[in-house]
Short mmCIF file of C-alpha atoms in Angstrom, two decimals:
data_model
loop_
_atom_site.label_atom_id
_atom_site.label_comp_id
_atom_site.label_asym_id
_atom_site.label_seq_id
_atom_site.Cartn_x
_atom_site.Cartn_y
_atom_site.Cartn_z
CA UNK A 26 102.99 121.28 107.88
CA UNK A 27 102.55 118.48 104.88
CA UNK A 28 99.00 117.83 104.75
CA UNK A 29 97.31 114.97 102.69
CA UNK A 30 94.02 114.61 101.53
CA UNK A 31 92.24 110.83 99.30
CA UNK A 32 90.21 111.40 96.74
CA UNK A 33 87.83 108.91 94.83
CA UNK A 34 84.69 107.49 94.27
CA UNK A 35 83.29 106.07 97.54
CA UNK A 36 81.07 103.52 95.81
CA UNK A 37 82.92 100.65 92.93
CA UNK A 38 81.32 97.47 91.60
CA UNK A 39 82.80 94.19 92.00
CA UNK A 40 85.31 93.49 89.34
CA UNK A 41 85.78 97.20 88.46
CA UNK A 42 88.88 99.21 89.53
CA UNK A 43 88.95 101.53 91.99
CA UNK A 44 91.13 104.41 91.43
CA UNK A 45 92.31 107.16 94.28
CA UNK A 46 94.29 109.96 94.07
CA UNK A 47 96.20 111.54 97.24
CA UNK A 48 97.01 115.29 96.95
CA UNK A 49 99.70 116.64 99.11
CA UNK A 50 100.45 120.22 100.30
CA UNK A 51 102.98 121.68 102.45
CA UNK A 52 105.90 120.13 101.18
CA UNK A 53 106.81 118.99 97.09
CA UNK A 54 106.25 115.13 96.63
CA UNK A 55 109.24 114.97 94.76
CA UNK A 56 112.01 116.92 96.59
CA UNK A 57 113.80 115.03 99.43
CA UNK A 58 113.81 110.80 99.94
CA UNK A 59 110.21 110.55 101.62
CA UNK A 60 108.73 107.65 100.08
CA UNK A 61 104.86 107.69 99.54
CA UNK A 62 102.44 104.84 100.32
CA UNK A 63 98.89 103.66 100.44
CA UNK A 64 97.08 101.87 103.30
CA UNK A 65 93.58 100.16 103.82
CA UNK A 66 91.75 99.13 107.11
CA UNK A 67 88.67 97.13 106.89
CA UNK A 68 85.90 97.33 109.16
CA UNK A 69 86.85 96.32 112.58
CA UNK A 70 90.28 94.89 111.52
CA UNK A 71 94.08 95.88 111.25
CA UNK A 72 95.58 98.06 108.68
CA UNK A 73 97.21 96.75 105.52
CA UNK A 74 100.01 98.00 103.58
CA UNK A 75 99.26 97.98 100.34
CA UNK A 76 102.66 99.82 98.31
CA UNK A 77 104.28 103.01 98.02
CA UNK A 78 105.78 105.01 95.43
CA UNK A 79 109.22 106.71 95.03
CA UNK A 80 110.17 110.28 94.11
CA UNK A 81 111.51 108.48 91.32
CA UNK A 82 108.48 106.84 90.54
CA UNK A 83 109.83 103.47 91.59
CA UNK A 84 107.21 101.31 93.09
CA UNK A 85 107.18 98.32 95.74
CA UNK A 86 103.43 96.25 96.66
CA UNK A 87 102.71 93.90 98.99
CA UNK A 88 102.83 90.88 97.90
CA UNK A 89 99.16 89.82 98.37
CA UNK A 90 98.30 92.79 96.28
CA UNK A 91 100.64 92.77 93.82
CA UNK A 92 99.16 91.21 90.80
CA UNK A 93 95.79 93.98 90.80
CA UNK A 94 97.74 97.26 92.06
CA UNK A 95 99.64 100.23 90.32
CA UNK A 96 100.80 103.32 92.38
CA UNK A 97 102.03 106.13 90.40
CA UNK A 98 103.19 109.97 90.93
CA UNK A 99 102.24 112.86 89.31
CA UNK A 100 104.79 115.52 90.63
CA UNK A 101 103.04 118.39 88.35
CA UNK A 102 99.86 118.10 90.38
CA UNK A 103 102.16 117.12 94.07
CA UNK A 104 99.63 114.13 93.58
CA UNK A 105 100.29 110.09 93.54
CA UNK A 106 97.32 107.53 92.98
CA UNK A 107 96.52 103.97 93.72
CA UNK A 108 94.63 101.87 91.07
CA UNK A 109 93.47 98.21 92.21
CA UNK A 110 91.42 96.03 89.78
CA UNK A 111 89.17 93.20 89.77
CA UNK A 112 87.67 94.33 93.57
CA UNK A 113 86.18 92.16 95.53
CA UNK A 114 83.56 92.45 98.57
CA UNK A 115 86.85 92.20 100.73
CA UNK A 116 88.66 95.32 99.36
CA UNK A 117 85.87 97.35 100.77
CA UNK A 118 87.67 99.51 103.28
CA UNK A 119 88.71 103.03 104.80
CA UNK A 120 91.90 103.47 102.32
CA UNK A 121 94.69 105.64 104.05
CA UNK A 122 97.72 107.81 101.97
CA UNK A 123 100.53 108.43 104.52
CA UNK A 124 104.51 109.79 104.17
CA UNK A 125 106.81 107.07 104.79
CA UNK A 126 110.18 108.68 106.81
CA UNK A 127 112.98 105.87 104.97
CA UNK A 128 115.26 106.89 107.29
CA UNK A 129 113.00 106.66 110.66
CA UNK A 130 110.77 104.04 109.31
CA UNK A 131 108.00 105.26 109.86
CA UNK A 132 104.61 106.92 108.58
CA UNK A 133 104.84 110.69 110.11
CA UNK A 134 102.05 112.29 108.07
CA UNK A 135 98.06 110.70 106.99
CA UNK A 136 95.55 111.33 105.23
CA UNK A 137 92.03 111.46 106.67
CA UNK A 138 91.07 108.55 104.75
CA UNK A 139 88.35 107.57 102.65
CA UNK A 140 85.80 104.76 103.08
CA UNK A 141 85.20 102.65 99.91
CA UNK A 142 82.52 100.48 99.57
CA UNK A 143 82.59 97.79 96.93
CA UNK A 144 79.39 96.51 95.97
CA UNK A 145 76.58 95.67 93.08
CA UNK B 30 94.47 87.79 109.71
CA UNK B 31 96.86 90.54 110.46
CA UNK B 32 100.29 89.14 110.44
CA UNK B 33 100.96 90.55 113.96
CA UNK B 34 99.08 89.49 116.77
CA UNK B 35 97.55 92.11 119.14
CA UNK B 36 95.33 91.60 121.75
CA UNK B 37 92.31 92.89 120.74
CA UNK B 38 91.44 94.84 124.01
CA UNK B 39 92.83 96.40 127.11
CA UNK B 40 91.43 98.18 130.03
CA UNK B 41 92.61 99.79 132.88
CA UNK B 42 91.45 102.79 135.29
CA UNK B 43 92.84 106.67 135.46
CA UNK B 44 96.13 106.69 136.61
CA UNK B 45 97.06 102.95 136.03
CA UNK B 46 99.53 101.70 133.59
CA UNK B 47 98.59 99.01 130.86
CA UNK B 48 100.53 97.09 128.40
CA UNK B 49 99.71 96.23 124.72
CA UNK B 50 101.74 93.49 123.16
CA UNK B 51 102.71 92.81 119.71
CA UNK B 52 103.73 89.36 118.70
CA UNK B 53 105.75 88.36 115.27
CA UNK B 54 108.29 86.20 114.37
CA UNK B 55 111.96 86.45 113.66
CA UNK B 56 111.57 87.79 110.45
CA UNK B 57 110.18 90.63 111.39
CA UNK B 58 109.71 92.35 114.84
CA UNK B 59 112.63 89.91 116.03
CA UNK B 60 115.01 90.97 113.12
CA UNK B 61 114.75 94.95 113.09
CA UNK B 62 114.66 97.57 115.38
CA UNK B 63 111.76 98.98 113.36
CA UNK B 64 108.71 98.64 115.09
CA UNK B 65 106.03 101.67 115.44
CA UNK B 66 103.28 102.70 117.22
CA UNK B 67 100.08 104.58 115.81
CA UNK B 68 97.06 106.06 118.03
CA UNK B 69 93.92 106.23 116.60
CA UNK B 70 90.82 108.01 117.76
CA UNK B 71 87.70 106.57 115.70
CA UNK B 72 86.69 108.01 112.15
CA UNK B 73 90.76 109.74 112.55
CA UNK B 74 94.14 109.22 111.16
CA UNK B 75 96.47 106.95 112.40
CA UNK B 76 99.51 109.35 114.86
CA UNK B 77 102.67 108.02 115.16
CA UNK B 78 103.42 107.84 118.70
CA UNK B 79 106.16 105.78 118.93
CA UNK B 80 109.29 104.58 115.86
CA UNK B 81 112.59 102.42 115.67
CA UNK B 82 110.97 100.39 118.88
CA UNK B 83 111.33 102.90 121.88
CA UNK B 84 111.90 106.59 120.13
CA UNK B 85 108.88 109.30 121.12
CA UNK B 86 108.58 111.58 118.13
CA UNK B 87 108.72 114.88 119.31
CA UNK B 88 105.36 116.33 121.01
CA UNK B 89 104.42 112.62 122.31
CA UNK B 90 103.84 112.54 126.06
CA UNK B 91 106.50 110.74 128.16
CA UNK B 92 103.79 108.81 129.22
CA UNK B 93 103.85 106.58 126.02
CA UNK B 94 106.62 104.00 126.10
CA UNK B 95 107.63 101.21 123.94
CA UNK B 96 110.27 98.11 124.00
CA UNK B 97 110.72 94.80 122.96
CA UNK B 98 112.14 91.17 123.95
CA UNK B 99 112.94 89.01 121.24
CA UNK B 100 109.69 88.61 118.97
CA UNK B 101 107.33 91.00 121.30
CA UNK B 102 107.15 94.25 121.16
CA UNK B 103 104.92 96.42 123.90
CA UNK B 104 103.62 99.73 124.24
CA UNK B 105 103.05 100.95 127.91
CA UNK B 106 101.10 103.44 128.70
CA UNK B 107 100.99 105.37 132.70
CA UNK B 108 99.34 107.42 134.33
CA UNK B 109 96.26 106.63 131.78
CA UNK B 110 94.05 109.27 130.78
CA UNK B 111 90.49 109.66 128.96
CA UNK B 112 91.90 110.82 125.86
CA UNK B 113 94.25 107.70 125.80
CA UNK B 114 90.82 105.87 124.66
CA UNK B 115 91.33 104.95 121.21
CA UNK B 116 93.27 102.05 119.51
CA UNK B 117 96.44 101.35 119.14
CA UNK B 118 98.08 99.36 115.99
CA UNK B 119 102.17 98.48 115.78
CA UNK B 120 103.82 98.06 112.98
CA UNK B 121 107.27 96.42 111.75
CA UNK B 122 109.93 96.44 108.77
CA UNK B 123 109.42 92.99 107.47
CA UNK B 124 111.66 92.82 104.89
CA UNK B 125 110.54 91.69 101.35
CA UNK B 126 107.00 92.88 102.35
CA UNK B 127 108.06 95.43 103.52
CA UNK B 128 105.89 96.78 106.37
CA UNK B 129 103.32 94.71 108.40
CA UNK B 130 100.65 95.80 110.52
CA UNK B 131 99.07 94.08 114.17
CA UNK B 132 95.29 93.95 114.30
CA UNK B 133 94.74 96.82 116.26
CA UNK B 134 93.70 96.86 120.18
CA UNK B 135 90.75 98.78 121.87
CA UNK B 136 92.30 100.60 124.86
CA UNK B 137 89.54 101.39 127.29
CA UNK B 138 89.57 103.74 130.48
CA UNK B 139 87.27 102.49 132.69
#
């Protein structure tokens, strides 16, 4: 069973970057064509894609997003990460990493998530 | 905003069947047969509980059942339960985006 698990600070100032990481056991994140994204939910509101990440390290963002996130892989730790700079109040959020099935299309396996708070 | 439309709640009593919609446009839960459906029970992960518009993953109750007409997709759910209480959120292929969420709604067994 592929487990994965956010890790970060839960607490970032305004302007600063927020950096996650997303550790995944149960399955190698860079055998096979699952593709590997992050999400965020604010407080009482809908989730938001925010990009995923290839086995082969290519990347697509949303387009809102684009210009202040990176997502990269680091297959020697089975680990990718999500960096998004110059926060704002409204990036605080519960940020999601999930498995992205390209052939299903869909997101079969979550993390927990982790609640990130940005604020002075 | 979310860029699908939800409604935000939905009630309905043990044993009754209720309806969630999920409103886009062309470009997206009009174009593909790519819309999902995710559960979630508060403070957990998002389940998949429903892909590719109407397909049950394997281990989701037959009671969980999803189409679409034109720009609308909807999740039904029978013979409701308590542990059906939680929210519900689709989600469709949108192309250059590439995936867009609905706001979420509250499902609530009275």
């Amino acid at each position: 069973q592929v487990q994965l698990q956010e890790s970060g600070p839960r607490l970032v100032k305004p302007s600063q970057t927020l950096s996650l990481t997303c550790t995944v056991s149960g399955g190698s994140i860079s055998s096979g064509t699952y593709l590997w994204s992050w999400i965020r939910q604010p407080a009482g509101k809908g989730l938001e894609w925010i990009g995923r990440v290839y086995n082969s390290g290519f990347t697509n963002y949303n387009p809102s997003l684009k210009s202040r996130v990176t997502i990269s892989l680091d297959t020697s730790k089975n680990q990718f990460s999500l960096k998004l700079n110059s926060l704002i109040a409204a990036d605080t959020a519960v940020y999601y990493c999930a498995r992205e099935d390209p052939v299903a299309s869909y997101f079969d396996f979550w993390g927990q998530g982790t609640l990130v708070t940005v604020s002075s | 905003q979310s860029a699908l439309t939800q409604p935000a709640s939905v009630s309905g009593s043990p044993g009754q069947s209720i309806t969630i919609s999920c409103t886009g446009t062309s470009s997206d839960v009009g174009r593909y047969n790519l819309v999902s459906w995710y559960q979630q029970h508060p403070g957990k992960a998002p389940r998949l509980i429903i892909y590719e518009d109407n397909k049950r993953p394997s281990g989701i109750s037959d009671r969980f059942s999803g189409s679409k007409s034109g720009n609308t997709a909807s999740l039904t759910i029978s013979g409701l339960q308590a542990e059906d209480e939680a929210d519900y959120s689709c989600c469709s292929y949108a192309g250059p985006t590439p995936w867009v969420f609905g706001g979420g709604t509250k499902v609530t067994v009275l």
